[in-house]
Amino acid sequence: MTTCFRRRGYHSFALYKINLVPIRHNSLLSHRALERLPNNLYHKLTQYGQSEVKLVPKIEHAPLYSKVMNSDKPFSLNWNPIFKPSQHKLYQLLEAIVFHIICVIDYLKQGKEVPDLHREFFSQVIARSGKNEGSVDCEKLRSRFAIPYNGILKMGLQCFSTISLYINEPYTEDDLVAWVDSCSARSISSSVSLVTENTPAFVLFDILLRSPTFKEQFLVQSELWTHNINYLIMQMRKDTYILKTMLDNLTYYAVMFEPHSLVTLYQSTMDFINSPKTRSLMKLSSAFFDDLIWNLAVYSLRYQKLDPLAIANAQELLMSQIRNVQGTSLSLKGYLGIAIVMSRISYSKGLQVFHVAEKKFRKDTCSKKDLLTYYLTKIHLAKTPSEAINTFKIASNKFDYSSTLWLFFIRKLKYLNVMDEKRAKLFYKQICNSKVRITNDIVYELLHFVGELNVLEDMFRSVSNGKQVTLDNAFRVRYIQLLKRREPNKEDLPKLQWGSEKGHEFRNFDSVEKYISHIYTTAPAKSIQLIVTYLDYISKWDTVRFFELYKEEILDRDHLPNAACLKLLLETAKRSEDVKVSDNLLAPQFAIREFQGNVQATAKSYGISPRDDLWKSYISLLAEFDYVSELSKIMKWWIDLNFRPKRSTILSLLNTLPEEFALRHIKHHQVAKSKKDWDWPTTREFRRFKWFHGSSSVSR
């Protein structure tokens, strides 16, 4: 098995065996319960008011078990140990044993009494295995996790040792410690650092199911899958649920962090499952690929600045799998997913696909789920607010408890630029007074429009029990943005939940600066959005500290910046000519290096897809400090990226050139076929722009 690790600059290297790195923290799994998958699982298992949460002893359920054991919700574990000599069944049993051991350790770390259900499980394994390996020593587990001696844990280790003997590659207590460390690690990078050549697939799948906070963590997950598909599927081939869940999770975060990686992710997977040698190992139905096509559309709607072509290319690949390999046709859900994404490239073409779906699938014969996707798509395709409102009203009569319906409606009004604070407060109140579940996504969308701290505090409390790490960061971002508007020392600062430790009084701060710093530094996991928000605040009054913080939070932690981070870096560097930063570079030199190292080099490479506003900031910095050579490369760069700059962006670049060169470009742009689709300005428009903005041309 090969594990690839991603580092800054989009280069990878292979690592086959590494030393274990201990990671110490107070709680074993409580932080994992805040991730996307445990939250989704919890909702799925409780959405219909079930009297108890029914779990299965699989590693992906361990964080959920931790969440349930610390709540008042009754729970049960479904699954009796089955002892069969097949490798697949043995690994299933090994996973269940490790699950129970993790749960026992979690109880012991919290000083709680271990439930008898774990003793009963281990007793059954010992009885059915027919072997007794004699005395085992839990000293390594006890020492690593700082827990007291416990007889149930000793039984678990005995089961682990017994089953390991039946597997071709026996495992040791050191291996077990590494697996528990991996499952309880605070970050994906820490989990991956514990991977060795013999790490079982269920531990690797646990890493693939985690919620990455930064782009480089997602890229590590993506490479972990694409470089180890054979190893992972060979062990887990009969568990299609885990494969589907994992691919959906990687899809969600690929859309968030690196949409251009989707094609590679899907192509690697389909090459394996379609290969004559391996196609019998894992079969995925066309319905699954239809769901992926739809989910791609839904996930992408969260990001207005996303490149829809990257999503469309991934959908096209999935569509070819359905038609050419599966031998079936797209379902209604598949058509509608394509219509949504296509409408972001060409509204008329998206609408055309929607009308084809309407003719092909009659509404009166659709399932309830398909009918909901139909109305969701119709809301998204609405051209006016009134059209969106009318469709929403019709759909609400049929799906009055649908959170997704509300989410699409709110997003559509945002896309139409008619959402404001008044509407956000009204919608929030309406949802609270209905039976609609207030989801993380709904709150995330409404947060952008709320300008009153008391409303934000109310929202914070409404999702406090099921709040994901990403939403916690979103609240902190919005609070900092609102606090920045206040005059220091002139208003009473709000008393917020993260202003105190649990069980203590809220802390008071005598300045906005101290309070913003507290909100930032106490975040359990800082997202790139939170880092950028704090950097933006610092940049306004201390550029030296800005670059120090950039080094601490981005460079030293091996993070990759996003587009907003690069834009802020370029703009701050423009007014920091004499500031020395990393590698003894001046701030402008450093910012240029960061830009060039983190944006796409070509249309097919990974990296940030710069939009016009980011290009303008880059051009402005280059012009300010006379970087003639770098300015001369931009048009070729645009061609390599298949980027279509706006007229204002072209004008910004032309304005940095000597006038005769700029006029020559304008007069000859029709001859250059590679640039024929650009929105070139006229000579008159260029001269008007130059007169209005002043010349920014650099010396040659």
XYZ file of C-alpha atoms in Angstrom:
700
model
C 0.000 0.000 0.000
C 1.275 3.464 -0.917
C 0.198 6.599 0.863
C 0.806 9.955 -0.805
C 1.129 13.124 1.245
C 0.366 16.543 -0.144
C 2.553 19.544 0.609
C 2.428 23.228 -0.351
C 2.704 23.877 -4.074
C 0.757 20.790 -5.273
C 3.628 18.273 -5.258
C 3.352 14.831 -3.682
C 5.751 12.224 -2.421
C 5.309 8.578 -1.465
C 5.822 7.382 2.081
C 5.838 3.711 2.997
C 6.548 3.599 6.707
C 6.887 6.277 9.349
C 7.237 6.572 13.092
C 4.155 7.044 15.211
C 3.570 10.565 16.470
C 1.644 10.755 19.751
C -1.161 13.300 19.846
C -2.459 14.244 23.268
C -5.715 15.954 24.009
C -8.348 15.901 26.712
C -11.156 14.129 24.887
C -10.929 11.113 22.623
C -13.776 11.574 20.141
C -15.920 14.579 21.096
C -14.224 16.763 18.456
C -14.985 14.145 15.783
C -18.686 14.324 16.637
C -18.717 17.861 15.171
C -17.717 16.637 11.706
C -20.055 16.403 8.729
C -20.619 12.635 8.628
C -21.487 12.111 12.339
C -23.914 15.046 12.134
C -25.567 13.615 9.022
C -25.734 10.134 10.569
C -27.276 11.488 13.754
C -29.956 13.335 11.796
C -30.681 10.245 9.698
C -31.084 8.083 12.811
C -33.255 10.581 14.721
C -35.196 12.521 12.065
C -38.442 10.616 12.612
C -38.432 10.897 16.393
C -37.018 7.426 17.020
C -37.041 6.440 20.683
C -33.414 5.317 20.471
C -30.393 5.675 18.224
C -29.483 2.360 16.620
C -25.770 2.135 15.896
C -23.596 -0.512 14.290
C -20.032 -1.287 15.475
C -18.205 0.323 12.565
C -15.423 2.859 12.881
C -17.427 5.614 11.173
C -20.038 5.254 13.955
C -17.507 5.756 16.771
C -17.745 9.593 16.800
C -21.534 9.276 16.735
C -21.354 6.849 19.669
C -19.352 9.480 21.555
C -22.009 12.085 20.755
C -24.861 9.841 21.916
C -23.154 8.605 25.089
C -22.825 12.200 26.294
C -26.477 13.003 25.618
C -29.695 11.754 27.143
C -30.674 9.918 23.961
C -31.069 6.136 24.461
C -29.035 4.011 22.067
C -28.432 0.418 21.091
C -25.751 -1.466 19.176
C -27.018 -3.798 16.473
C -24.770 -6.666 15.414
C -23.801 -10.023 16.830
C -20.227 -11.175 16.249
C -20.030 -13.704 13.415
C -16.932 -15.869 13.347
C -16.180 -17.160 9.836
C -12.770 -17.988 8.343
C -13.101 -15.688 5.286
C -10.749 -12.695 5.268
C -13.640 -10.301 4.651
C -15.608 -11.546 7.678
C -12.484 -11.535 9.845
C -11.773 -7.905 8.978
C -15.408 -7.041 9.710
C -15.050 -8.664 13.115
C -11.706 -6.938 13.702
C -13.319 -3.575 12.917
C -16.129 -4.274 15.396
C -13.591 -5.206 18.087
C -11.610 -2.005 17.484
C -14.851 -0.017 17.608
C -15.725 -1.453 21.031
C -12.176 -0.893 22.313
C -12.308 2.773 21.234
C -15.649 3.193 23.009
C -14.290 1.595 26.201
C -11.237 3.881 26.136
C -13.512 6.896 25.661
C -15.563 5.923 28.729
C -12.425 5.399 30.814
C -10.927 8.737 29.761
C -14.080 10.476 30.922
C -14.115 8.597 34.224
C -17.419 6.902 33.427
C -18.535 3.361 34.093
C -18.166 1.152 31.019
C -21.558 -0.314 29.936
C -21.967 -4.096 30.067
C -22.798 -4.262 26.354
C -19.058 -4.081 25.599
C -18.306 -6.943 28.010
C -21.086 -9.003 26.424
C -19.702 -8.420 22.936
C -16.157 -9.411 23.887
C -17.463 -12.487 25.754
C -19.279 -13.681 22.628
C -16.166 -13.222 20.486
C -14.038 -15.189 22.959
C -16.635 -17.970 23.174
C -17.111 -18.289 19.409
C -13.463 -18.026 18.413
C -12.631 -21.188 20.316
C -9.214 -19.881 21.275
C -7.810 -18.340 24.399
C -4.526 -16.560 23.880
C -3.782 -16.450 27.575
C -2.668 -13.373 29.389
C -2.562 -10.022 27.584
C -1.139 -6.766 28.859
C -2.997 -3.476 28.335
C -0.072 -1.399 29.560
C 0.584 0.281 26.199
C -3.063 1.307 25.811
C -3.251 2.470 29.426
C -0.030 4.455 29.158
C -0.831 6.068 25.807
C -4.350 7.180 26.719
C -3.796 7.756 30.459
C -6.599 5.441 31.572
C -6.944 3.119 34.589
C -6.853 -0.675 34.495
C -10.140 -2.173 33.326
C -11.177 -5.796 32.891
C -13.417 -5.095 29.891
C -10.563 -3.393 28.061
C -8.384 -6.430 28.791
C -11.069 -8.665 27.259
C -11.106 -6.415 24.189
C -7.365 -6.709 23.757
C -7.638 -10.493 24.106
C -10.241 -10.535 21.300
C -8.011 -8.302 19.187
C -5.031 -10.648 19.642
C -7.117 -13.752 18.920
C -8.671 -12.478 15.684
C -5.326 -11.065 14.529
C -3.914 -14.601 14.510
C -6.532 -15.661 11.949
C -5.639 -12.821 9.581
C -2.759 -13.272 7.160
C -0.832 -10.366 8.642
C -1.120 -10.479 12.453
C -1.430 -7.153 14.243
C 0.102 -6.077 17.546
C -0.923 -3.820 20.403
C 1.326 -1.130 18.904
C -0.792 -1.282 15.750
C -3.954 -0.967 17.819
C -2.576 2.116 19.594
C -1.803 3.695 16.208
C -5.323 2.997 14.907
C -6.989 4.514 17.962
C -4.632 7.479 17.672
C -5.588 7.878 14.015
C -9.328 7.739 14.697
C -9.047 10.245 17.545
C -6.500 12.604 15.955
C -7.374 16.278 15.770
C -6.606 16.604 12.062
C -6.438 14.554 8.887
C -2.722 15.264 8.610
C -2.167 13.771 12.059
C -4.239 10.711 11.146
C -2.328 10.125 7.923
C 1.001 10.441 9.734
C 0.072 7.247 11.612
C -0.590 5.175 8.486
C 1.754 2.255 7.778
C 1.868 -0.416 5.084
C -0.349 -2.806 7.045
C -2.983 -0.337 8.257
C -6.358 -2.018 7.567
C -8.828 -0.530 5.115
C -11.414 0.381 7.756
C -8.915 2.767 9.402
C -8.085 4.328 6.019
C -11.779 4.717 5.224
C -12.179 6.527 8.543
C -9.623 9.074 7.292
C -11.467 9.377 3.976
C -14.738 10.044 5.817
C -13.342 12.917 7.877
C -14.088 16.625 7.354
C -11.009 18.465 6.048
C -10.560 22.032 7.269
C -8.059 23.041 4.585
C -7.483 22.299 0.922
C -4.230 20.397 1.476
C -6.030 18.022 3.866
C -8.613 17.248 1.188
C -5.849 16.678 -1.373
C -4.254 14.153 1.000
C -7.606 12.344 1.243
C -8.032 12.369 -2.525
C -4.571 10.896 -3.100
C -5.051 8.360 -0.312
C -8.030 7.041 -2.276
C -6.698 7.246 -5.839
C -3.332 5.650 -4.935
C -4.818 2.814 -2.866
C -8.092 1.899 -4.600
C -7.132 -1.737 -5.095
C -6.046 -2.245 -1.471
C -9.138 -0.521 -0.077
C -11.709 -2.265 -2.247
C -10.133 -5.703 -1.857
C -10.764 -5.502 1.903
C -14.104 -3.661 1.818
C -15.574 -4.912 -1.462
C -18.761 -6.268 0.098
C -19.505 -3.018 1.901
C -20.838 -0.781 -0.877
C -22.388 1.587 1.673
C -19.008 2.714 2.968
C -17.716 3.233 -0.579
C -20.741 5.333 -1.547
C -20.516 7.377 1.648
C -16.806 7.956 1.107
C -17.215 9.060 -2.526
C -20.009 11.420 -1.540
C -17.824 12.884 1.214
C -14.885 13.410 -1.147
C -17.282 14.953 -3.678
C -18.573 17.428 -1.091
C -15.096 18.622 -0.163
C -13.760 18.528 -3.729
C -16.471 21.030 -4.659
C -15.478 23.128 -1.639
C -11.701 23.063 -2.097
C -10.613 21.816 -5.549
C -13.401 21.272 -8.128
C -10.869 20.430 -10.839
C -9.884 17.304 -8.884
C -13.333 15.754 -9.408
C -12.541 14.344 -12.849
C -9.386 12.634 -11.562
C -11.257 11.322 -8.533
C -14.087 9.837 -10.602
C -11.911 8.617 -13.476
C -9.609 6.687 -11.116
C -12.608 5.085 -9.441
C -14.364 4.141 -12.681
C -11.187 2.803 -14.284
C -10.946 0.360 -11.399
C -14.587 -0.738 -11.192
C -14.847 -1.040 -15.000
C -11.646 -3.069 -15.424
C -12.274 -6.683 -16.582
C -10.008 -7.907 -13.771
C -11.743 -6.037 -10.966
C -15.298 -5.233 -12.078
C -16.641 -8.227 -10.153
C -15.234 -6.914 -6.854
C -17.468 -3.864 -6.565
C -20.679 -2.994 -8.390
C -22.247 0.443 -8.201
C -25.694 0.991 -9.672
C -26.622 3.725 -12.124
C -28.856 5.180 -9.382
C -25.739 5.910 -7.344
C -24.163 7.844 -10.216
C -27.447 9.706 -10.767
C -27.339 10.706 -7.103
C -23.747 11.911 -7.508
C -24.750 14.044 -10.503
C -27.530 15.628 -8.440
C -25.363 16.070 -5.349
C -22.682 17.786 -7.418
C -25.265 20.367 -8.437
C -26.533 20.853 -4.877
C -23.075 21.121 -3.316
C -21.885 23.577 -5.968
C -24.754 26.009 -5.319
C -23.151 26.969 -2.020
C -20.372 28.748 -3.915
C -21.316 31.635 -6.182
C -17.738 32.153 -7.405
C -17.123 28.508 -8.288
C -16.121 27.558 -11.845
C -19.194 25.641 -13.115
C -17.194 24.057 -15.949
C -15.276 21.931 -13.444
C -18.585 20.580 -12.104
C -20.019 20.083 -15.593
C -16.962 18.082 -16.689
C -17.354 15.798 -13.671
C -21.064 15.338 -14.410
C -20.271 14.477 -18.017
C -17.931 11.718 -16.857
C -20.603 10.274 -14.569
C -23.178 10.510 -17.350
C -20.929 8.509 -19.686
C -20.599 5.845 -16.979
C -24.394 5.530 -16.793
C -24.965 5.420 -20.547
C -21.939 3.607 -21.940
C -20.967 1.239 -19.127
C -24.147 0.660 -17.159
C -26.221 0.604 -20.351
C -29.016 2.688 -18.845
C -30.237 6.255 -19.189
C -30.287 9.216 -16.864
C -33.036 9.435 -14.280
C -35.025 12.603 -13.609
C -32.641 13.461 -10.782
C -29.667 13.167 -13.140
C -31.260 15.420 -15.756
C -32.152 18.042 -13.162
C -28.654 18.017 -11.684
C -27.224 18.689 -15.138
C -29.807 21.428 -15.769
C -28.769 23.287 -12.604
C -25.056 23.222 -13.401
C -25.574 23.963 -17.095
C -27.692 27.013 -16.219
C -24.664 28.528 -14.497
C -22.711 28.246 -17.758
C -25.567 29.106 -20.120
C -29.013 29.809 -18.694
C -30.765 28.980 -21.972
C -29.032 25.598 -22.250
C -29.827 24.766 -18.634
C -33.474 25.632 -19.222
C -33.449 23.484 -22.358
C -32.237 20.442 -20.374
C -34.954 21.130 -17.784
C -37.673 21.155 -20.472
C -36.333 17.881 -21.899
C -36.657 16.350 -18.425
C -40.223 17.677 -18.085
C -41.228 15.969 -21.329
C -39.394 12.726 -20.578
C -40.693 12.279 -17.016
C -44.305 13.003 -16.090
C -44.770 14.688 -12.725
C -47.792 12.591 -11.805
C -45.732 9.391 -12.054
C -42.708 10.654 -10.127
C -41.802 9.542 -6.633
C -42.098 12.095 -3.851
C -38.316 12.510 -3.702
C -38.090 13.106 -7.452
C -40.957 15.588 -7.293
C -39.057 17.545 -4.651
C -35.945 17.673 -6.857
C -38.171 18.964 -9.674
C -39.426 21.890 -7.590
C -35.945 22.596 -6.246
C -34.638 22.859 -9.801
C -37.556 25.040 -10.845
C -36.803 27.437 -7.974
C -33.172 27.609 -9.018
C -34.101 28.323 -12.649
C -36.555 31.109 -11.736
C -35.647 34.356 -13.523
C -37.414 36.713 -11.128
C -38.076 36.840 -7.363
C -41.826 36.541 -7.941
C -41.328 33.385 -10.021
C -39.173 31.865 -7.281
C -41.710 32.819 -4.589
C -44.647 31.321 -6.517
C -42.817 28.026 -7.085
C -41.764 27.948 -3.433
C -45.385 28.428 -2.299
C -46.626 25.593 -4.525
C -43.873 23.265 -3.346
C -44.403 24.221 0.316
C -47.947 22.900 0.162
C -46.562 19.500 -0.821
C -43.342 19.519 1.237
C -44.096 21.763 4.202
C -41.326 20.306 6.408
C -38.521 20.354 3.835
C -35.338 22.094 4.977
C -33.852 21.662 1.505
C -36.765 23.551 -0.047
C -36.078 26.516 2.225
C -32.359 26.296 1.485
C -32.879 26.468 -2.296
C -35.324 29.342 -1.914
C -32.941 31.392 0.261
C -30.034 30.718 -2.080
C -32.072 31.728 -5.116
C -33.000 35.064 -3.568
C -29.318 35.531 -2.749
C -28.366 34.796 -6.367
C -30.995 37.329 -7.510
C -29.466 39.920 -5.137
C -32.720 40.502 -3.274
C -31.754 38.934 0.051
C -31.184 41.434 2.849
C -31.170 41.547 6.635
C -34.915 42.141 6.863
C -35.713 39.047 4.802
C -33.083 36.975 6.619
C -34.665 37.791 10.003
C -38.156 37.134 8.631
C -37.221 33.747 7.143
C -35.384 32.712 10.285
C -38.432 33.536 12.402
C -40.751 31.657 10.025
C -38.568 28.551 10.065
C -38.296 28.646 13.871
C -42.089 28.823 14.178
C -42.598 25.875 11.813
C -41.673 22.212 11.996
C -38.842 22.692 9.516
C -35.469 21.640 10.896
C -32.975 24.507 11.086
C -29.980 23.008 9.316
C -26.372 24.138 9.347
C -26.670 25.106 5.676
C -29.721 27.321 6.247
C -28.028 29.155 9.111
C -24.843 29.459 7.048
C -26.760 31.198 4.238
C -28.677 33.534 6.557
C -25.557 34.528 8.496
C -24.242 36.622 5.604
C -27.192 38.997 5.850
C -27.579 39.360 9.608
C -26.189 42.564 11.062
C -27.444 42.406 14.638
C -25.475 40.516 17.246
C -28.557 39.469 19.196
C -29.969 37.739 16.092
C -26.675 35.931 15.548
C -26.642 34.831 19.181
C -30.155 33.454 18.766
C -29.074 31.514 15.673
C -26.008 30.250 17.497
C -28.153 28.774 20.252
C -30.592 27.212 17.779
C -27.899 24.975 16.269
C -25.558 24.650 19.250
C -26.174 20.929 19.726
C -25.561 19.911 16.129
C -23.186 22.612 15.017
C -20.392 21.461 12.715
C -16.874 22.866 12.920
C -17.416 24.754 9.651
C -20.491 26.488 11.039
C -18.722 27.375 14.281
C -16.074 29.082 12.157
C -18.753 30.842 10.109
C -20.254 32.293 13.299
C -16.854 33.501 14.443
C -16.207 35.068 11.041
C -19.504 36.944 11.116
C -19.043 38.085 14.719
C -15.601 39.481 13.910
C -16.987 41.262 10.844
C -19.708 42.903 12.947
C -17.386 43.753 15.821
C -15.009 45.521 13.428
C -17.780 48.040 12.748
C -17.959 49.073 16.404
C -16.038 51.954 17.915
C -13.566 50.550 20.498
C -14.381 51.263 24.152
C -17.571 53.159 23.291
C -20.153 50.396 23.347
C -20.850 47.488 25.604
C -19.481 44.385 23.986
C -21.820 41.386 23.638
C -21.537 38.415 25.964
C -21.134 35.379 23.756
C -20.963 31.668 24.449
C -17.306 31.350 23.449
C -16.466 34.251 25.774
C -16.367 31.840 28.691
C -15.530 28.312 29.595
C -18.359 25.940 30.322
C -19.809 26.533 33.764
C -18.199 29.945 34.240
C -19.480 33.480 33.881
C -19.076 35.271 30.574
C -15.886 37.276 30.312
C -15.956 41.008 29.652
C -13.420 42.688 27.389
C -12.439 46.328 27.538
C -11.750 46.653 23.815
C -12.919 45.290 20.496
C -9.339 44.367 19.657
C -9.013 42.055 22.665
C -12.403 40.512 22.067
C -11.736 39.793 18.382
C -8.396 38.255 19.335
C -10.167 36.054 21.899
C -12.776 34.874 19.384
C -10.025 33.984 16.928
C -7.558 32.294 19.270
C -10.183 30.157 21.055
C -11.511 28.549 17.865
C -11.101 24.750 18.233
C -10.161 24.487 14.557
C -9.483 27.543 12.417
C -10.784 27.449 8.844
C -9.076 29.396 6.082
C -12.088 31.759 6.083
C -11.586 32.550 9.772
C -7.854 33.070 9.266
C -8.488 35.456 6.356
C -11.061 37.428 8.370
C -8.608 37.900 11.219
C -5.745 38.720 8.835
C -7.951 41.348 7.212
C -8.567 42.925 10.611
C -4.842 42.934 11.445
C -3.849 44.333 8.027
C -5.751 47.551 8.678
C -3.476 48.680 11.507
C -0.255 46.588 11.497
C 1.132 45.262 8.209
C 4.259 43.874 9.882
C 2.110 41.792 12.214
C -0.007 40.766 9.206
C 2.952 39.080 7.501
C 4.122 37.526 10.764
C 0.666 36.041 11.250
C 0.496 34.879 7.627
C 3.732 32.993 8.173
C 2.500 31.476 11.459
C -0.969 30.458 10.270
C -0.364 29.616 6.601
C 3.291 28.844 5.893
C 4.350 27.241 9.171
C 1.221 25.065 9.252
C 1.707 24.005 5.622
C -1.715 25.366 4.608
C -2.763 26.454 1.133
C -4.361 29.922 0.844
C -7.689 30.459 -0.894
C -8.530 33.219 -3.389
C -9.639 35.688 -0.698
C -6.408 35.088 1.205
C -4.272 35.734 -1.894
C -6.215 38.894 -2.736
C -5.704 40.239 0.783
C -2.013 39.318 0.608
C -1.530 41.160 -2.695
C -3.349 44.270 -1.497
C -1.468 44.382 1.815
C 1.876 43.854 0.074
C 1.155 46.821 -2.186
C 1.399 49.153 0.842
C 4.225 47.238 2.542
C 7.132 47.873 0.188
C 9.855 47.786 2.850
C 8.501 44.961 5.025
C 10.716 41.870 5.032
C 8.954 38.527 5.330
C 9.673 34.831 4.787
C 12.954 33.753 3.116
C 14.262 37.326 3.404
C 11.900 38.493 0.665
C 10.251 41.897 0.604
C 6.476 41.820 0.956
C 5.723 42.429 -2.778
C 8.163 39.691 -3.838
C 6.666 37.287 -1.329
C 3.088 38.033 -2.433
C 3.986 37.460 -6.086
C 5.606 34.130 -5.215
C 2.534 33.035 -3.251
C 0.215 34.010 -6.105
C 2.227 32.180 -8.747
C 2.644 29.100 -6.562
C -1.013 28.678 -5.649
C -3.058 29.528 -8.746
C -3.594 27.232 -11.713
C -0.773 27.125 -14.238
C -2.986 25.569 -16.932
C -6.648 24.691 -17.316
C -5.965 21.078 -16.303
C -3.767 21.710 -13.272
C -4.820 22.010 -9.644
C -4.871 25.314 -7.840
C -6.973 28.414 -7.409
C -8.939 29.537 -10.466
C -8.362 33.304 -10.327
C -11.354 35.479 -11.103
C -11.151 39.007 -12.469
C -10.906 40.723 -9.087
C -7.892 38.599 -8.110
C -6.181 39.233 -11.457
C -6.712 42.975 -11.007
C -5.045 42.887 -7.585
C -2.120 40.937 -9.056
C -1.779 43.341 -12.000
C -1.969 46.347 -9.678
C 0.848 45.015 -7.472
C 3.082 44.194 -10.448
C 2.523 47.648 -11.927
C 3.165 49.394 -8.606
C 6.667 47.921 -8.364
C 7.575 47.731 -12.080
C 7.541 43.950 -12.531
C 7.629 44.204 -16.324
C 8.550 40.591 -16.986
C 5.667 39.217 -14.919
C 3.157 41.586 -16.547
C 4.244 40.402 -19.987
C 3.370 36.791 -19.092
C -0.239 37.401 -18.076
C -1.930 37.215 -21.491
C -0.203 33.893 -22.237
C -1.266 32.700 -18.793
C -4.883 33.583 -19.552
C -4.709 31.599 -22.786
C -3.267 28.554 -20.986
C -6.085 28.758 -18.428
C -8.822 29.227 -21.059
C -9.662 32.282 -18.961
C -11.975 34.903 -20.452
C -11.110 38.212 -18.787
C -13.709 40.925 -18.473
C -13.189 44.114 -20.443
C -12.274 45.993 -17.260
C -9.565 43.409 -16.482
C -8.079 43.711 -19.969
C -8.092 47.490 -19.579
C -6.282 47.190 -16.235
C -3.539 45.142 -17.886
C -3.296 47.332 -21.008
C -2.989 50.409 -18.807
C 0.279 49.028 -17.403
C 1.829 48.843 -20.884
C 3.329 51.687 -22.897
C 0.495 53.239 -24.880
C 1.825 52.191 -28.296
C 2.006 48.539 -27.170
C -1.492 48.639 -25.713
C -2.953 50.157 -28.890
C -1.161 47.524 -30.965
C -2.819 44.761 -28.892
C -6.238 46.325 -29.366
C -5.864 46.780 -33.121
C -4.633 43.245 -33.689
C -6.779 41.274 -31.259
C -9.050 40.006 -34.042
C -6.045 38.465 -35.801
C -5.002 36.496 -32.696
C -7.459 33.616 -32.956
C -6.662 32.309 -29.468
C -7.993 35.589 -28.060
C -11.009 36.016 -30.316
C -13.510 35.375 -27.525
C -12.148 38.030 -25.197
C -14.205 41.138 -24.618
C -11.644 43.565 -26.001
C -12.131 47.313 -25.497
C -12.047 49.793 -28.353
C -9.242 52.315 -28.765
C -11.580 55.035 -27.539
C -12.521 53.044 -24.420
C -8.861 52.436 -23.644
C -7.966 56.138 -23.916
C -10.939 57.087 -21.766
C -9.894 54.494 -19.157
C -6.310 55.782 -19.219
C -7.448 59.376 -18.782
C -9.832 58.512 -15.943
C -7.505 56.157 -14.019
C -4.200 57.714 -14.939
C -1.323 55.870 -16.539
C 0.022 52.844 -14.681
C 2.503 51.881 -17.386
C 5.815 50.557 -16.177
C 9.232 51.378 -17.563
C 10.623 48.973 -20.090
